[in-house]
Coordinates of N, CA, C and O in Angstrom, one line a residue:
X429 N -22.9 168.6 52.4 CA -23.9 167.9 51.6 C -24.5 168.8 50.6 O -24.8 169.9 51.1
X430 N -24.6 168.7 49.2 CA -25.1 169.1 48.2 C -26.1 168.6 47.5 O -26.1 168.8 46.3
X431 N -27.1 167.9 48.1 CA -28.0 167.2 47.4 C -29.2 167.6 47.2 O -29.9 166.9 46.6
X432 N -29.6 169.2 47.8 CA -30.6 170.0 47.9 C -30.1 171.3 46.6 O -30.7 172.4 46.3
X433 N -28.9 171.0 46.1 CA -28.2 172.6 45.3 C -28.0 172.0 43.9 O -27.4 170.9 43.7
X434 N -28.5 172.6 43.2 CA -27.8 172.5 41.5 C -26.6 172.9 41.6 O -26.1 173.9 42.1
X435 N -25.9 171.8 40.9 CA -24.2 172.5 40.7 C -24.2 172.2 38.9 O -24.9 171.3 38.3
X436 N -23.3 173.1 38.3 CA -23.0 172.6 37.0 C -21.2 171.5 37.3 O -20.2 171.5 37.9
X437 N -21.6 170.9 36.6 CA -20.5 169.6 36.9 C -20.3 168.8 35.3 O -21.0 168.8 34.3
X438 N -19.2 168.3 35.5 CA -18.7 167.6 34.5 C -19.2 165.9 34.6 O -18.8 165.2 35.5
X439 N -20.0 165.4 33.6 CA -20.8 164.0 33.5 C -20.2 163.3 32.9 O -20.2 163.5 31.7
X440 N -19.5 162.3 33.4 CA -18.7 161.3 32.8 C -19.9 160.0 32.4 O -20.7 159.6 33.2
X441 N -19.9 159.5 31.1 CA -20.4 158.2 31.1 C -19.8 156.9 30.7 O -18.8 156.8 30.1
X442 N -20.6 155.9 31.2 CA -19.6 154.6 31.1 C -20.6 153.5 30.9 O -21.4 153.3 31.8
X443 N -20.6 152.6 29.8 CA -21.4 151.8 29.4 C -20.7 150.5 30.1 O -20.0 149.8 29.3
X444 N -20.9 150.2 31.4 CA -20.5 148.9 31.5 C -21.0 147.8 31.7 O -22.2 147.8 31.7
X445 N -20.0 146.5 31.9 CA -21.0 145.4 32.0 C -21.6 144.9 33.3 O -21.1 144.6 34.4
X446 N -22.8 144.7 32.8 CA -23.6 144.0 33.9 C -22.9 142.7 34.7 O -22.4 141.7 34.3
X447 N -23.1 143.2 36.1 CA -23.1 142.1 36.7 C -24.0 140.9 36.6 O -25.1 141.2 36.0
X448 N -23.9 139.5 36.9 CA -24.5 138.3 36.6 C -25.9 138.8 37.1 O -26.9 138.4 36.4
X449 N -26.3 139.7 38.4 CA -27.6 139.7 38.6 C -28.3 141.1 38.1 O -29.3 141.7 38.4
X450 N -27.2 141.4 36.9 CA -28.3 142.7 36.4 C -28.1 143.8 36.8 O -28.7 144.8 36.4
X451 N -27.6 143.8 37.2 CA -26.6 145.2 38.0 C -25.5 146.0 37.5 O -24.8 145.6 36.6
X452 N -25.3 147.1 38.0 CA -24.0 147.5 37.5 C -23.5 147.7 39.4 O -22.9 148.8 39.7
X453 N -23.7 147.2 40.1 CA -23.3 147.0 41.6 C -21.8 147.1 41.8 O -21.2 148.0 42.5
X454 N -21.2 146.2 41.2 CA -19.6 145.7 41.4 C -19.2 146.9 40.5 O -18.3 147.2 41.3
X455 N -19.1 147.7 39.7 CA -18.7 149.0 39.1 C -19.2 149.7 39.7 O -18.4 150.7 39.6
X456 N -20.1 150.1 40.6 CA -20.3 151.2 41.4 C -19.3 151.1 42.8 O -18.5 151.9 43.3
X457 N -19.6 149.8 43.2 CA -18.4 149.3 44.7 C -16.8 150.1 44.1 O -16.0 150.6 44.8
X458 N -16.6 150.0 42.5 CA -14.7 149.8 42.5 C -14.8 151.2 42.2 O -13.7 151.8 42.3
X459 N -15.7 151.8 42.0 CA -15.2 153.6 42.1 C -15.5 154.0 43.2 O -14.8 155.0 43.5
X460 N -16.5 153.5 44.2 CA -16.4 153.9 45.4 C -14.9 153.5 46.7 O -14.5 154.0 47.7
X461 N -14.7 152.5 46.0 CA -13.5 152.2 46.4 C -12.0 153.0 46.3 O -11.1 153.2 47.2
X462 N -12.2 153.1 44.9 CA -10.9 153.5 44.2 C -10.8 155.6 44.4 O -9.9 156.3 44.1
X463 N -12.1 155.8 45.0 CA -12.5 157.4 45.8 C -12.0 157.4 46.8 O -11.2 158.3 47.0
X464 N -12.3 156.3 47.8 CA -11.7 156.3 49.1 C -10.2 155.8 49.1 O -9.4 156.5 49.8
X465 N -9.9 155.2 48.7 CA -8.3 155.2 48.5 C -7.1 156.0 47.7 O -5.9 155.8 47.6
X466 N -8.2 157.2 47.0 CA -7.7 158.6 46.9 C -7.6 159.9 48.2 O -7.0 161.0 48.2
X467 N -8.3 159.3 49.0 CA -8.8 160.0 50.5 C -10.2 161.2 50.1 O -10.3 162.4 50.3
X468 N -10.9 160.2 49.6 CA -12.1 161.2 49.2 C -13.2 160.7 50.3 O -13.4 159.5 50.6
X469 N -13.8 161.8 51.0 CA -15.4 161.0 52.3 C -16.1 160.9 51.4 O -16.1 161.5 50.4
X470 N -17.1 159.7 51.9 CA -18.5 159.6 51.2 C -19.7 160.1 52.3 O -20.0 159.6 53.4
X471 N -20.1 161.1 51.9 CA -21.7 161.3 52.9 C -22.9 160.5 52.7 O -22.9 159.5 52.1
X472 N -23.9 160.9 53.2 CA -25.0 160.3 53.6 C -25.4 160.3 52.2 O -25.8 159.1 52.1
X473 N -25.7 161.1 50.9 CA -26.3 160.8 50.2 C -25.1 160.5 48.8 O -25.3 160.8 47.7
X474 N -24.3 159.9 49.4 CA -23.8 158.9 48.5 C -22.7 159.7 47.5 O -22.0 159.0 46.7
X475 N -22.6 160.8 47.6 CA -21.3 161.9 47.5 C -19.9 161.4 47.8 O -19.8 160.6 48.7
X476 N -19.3 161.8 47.5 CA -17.6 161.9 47.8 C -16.9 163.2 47.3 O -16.8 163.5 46.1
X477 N -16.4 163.8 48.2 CA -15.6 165.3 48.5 C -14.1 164.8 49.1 O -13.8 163.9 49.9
X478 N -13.4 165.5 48.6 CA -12.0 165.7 49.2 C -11.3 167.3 48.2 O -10.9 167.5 47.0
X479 N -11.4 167.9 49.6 CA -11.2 169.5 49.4 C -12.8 169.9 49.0 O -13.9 169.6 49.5
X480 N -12.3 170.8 48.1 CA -13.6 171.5 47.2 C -14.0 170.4 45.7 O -14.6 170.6 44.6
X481 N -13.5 169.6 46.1 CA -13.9 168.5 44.6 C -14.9 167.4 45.4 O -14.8 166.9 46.5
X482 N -15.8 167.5 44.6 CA -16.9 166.5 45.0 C -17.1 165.4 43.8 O -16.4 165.8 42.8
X483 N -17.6 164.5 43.5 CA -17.8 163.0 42.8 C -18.7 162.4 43.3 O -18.8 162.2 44.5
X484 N -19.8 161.9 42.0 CA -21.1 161.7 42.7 C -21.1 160.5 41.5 O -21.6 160.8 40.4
X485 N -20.8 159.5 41.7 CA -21.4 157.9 41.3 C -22.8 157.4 40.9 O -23.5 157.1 41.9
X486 N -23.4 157.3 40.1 CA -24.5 157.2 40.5 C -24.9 156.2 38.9 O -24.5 156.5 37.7
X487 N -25.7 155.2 39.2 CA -26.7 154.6 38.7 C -27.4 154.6 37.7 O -28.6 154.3 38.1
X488 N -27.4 154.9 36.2 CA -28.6 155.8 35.4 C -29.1 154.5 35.0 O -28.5 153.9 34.2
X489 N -29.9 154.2 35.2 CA -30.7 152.7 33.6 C -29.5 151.8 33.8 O -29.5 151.1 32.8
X490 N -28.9 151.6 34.4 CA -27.9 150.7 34.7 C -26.9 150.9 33.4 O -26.5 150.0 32.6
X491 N -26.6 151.9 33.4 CA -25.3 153.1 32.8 C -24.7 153.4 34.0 O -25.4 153.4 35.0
X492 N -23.2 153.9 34.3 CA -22.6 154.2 35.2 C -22.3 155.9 34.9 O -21.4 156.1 34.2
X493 N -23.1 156.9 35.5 CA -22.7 158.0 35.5 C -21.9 158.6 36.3 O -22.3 158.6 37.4
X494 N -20.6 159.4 36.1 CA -20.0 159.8 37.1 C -20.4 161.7 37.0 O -20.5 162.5 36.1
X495 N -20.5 161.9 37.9 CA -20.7 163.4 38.4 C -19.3 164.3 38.8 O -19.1 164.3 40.0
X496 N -18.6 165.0 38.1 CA -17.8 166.0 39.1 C -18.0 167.3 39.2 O -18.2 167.9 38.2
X497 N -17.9 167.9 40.2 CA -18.0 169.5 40.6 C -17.1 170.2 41.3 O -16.4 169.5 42.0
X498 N -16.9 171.2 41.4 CA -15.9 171.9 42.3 C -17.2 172.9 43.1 O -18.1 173.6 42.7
X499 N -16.7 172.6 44.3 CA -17.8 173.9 45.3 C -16.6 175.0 46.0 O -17.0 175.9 46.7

């Protein structure tokens, strides 16, 4: 778990479309998806690691930011 550590990481962004209730929900589900069916774990705070590569999904203003780092 890395959620207490600054990492420098590479910030992917992605202007996608809103789901019907305002959300970017269903774009967060299909990368979480498409993580785990690379054999990536998701931890408790919402991370995904497989090896030393970590990917961190996350939510901005309902922008889709993707996070990667190597630990």
């Amino acid at each position: 778990d890395s959620s207490n550590i600054n990492h420098a990481a590479i910030t992917f962004y992605y202007d996608v479309p809103l789901d019907v209730d305002y959300s970017i929900d269903s774009s967060l589900e299909k990368i979480e998806n498409y993580l785990i069916n690379l054999g990536f774990t998701k931890n408790h705070a919402g991370e995904f690691h497989k090896g030393d590569i970590w990917v961190a999904p996350v939510d901005s203003n309902l922008d889709l930011l993707i996070y990667v780092w190597k630990n």
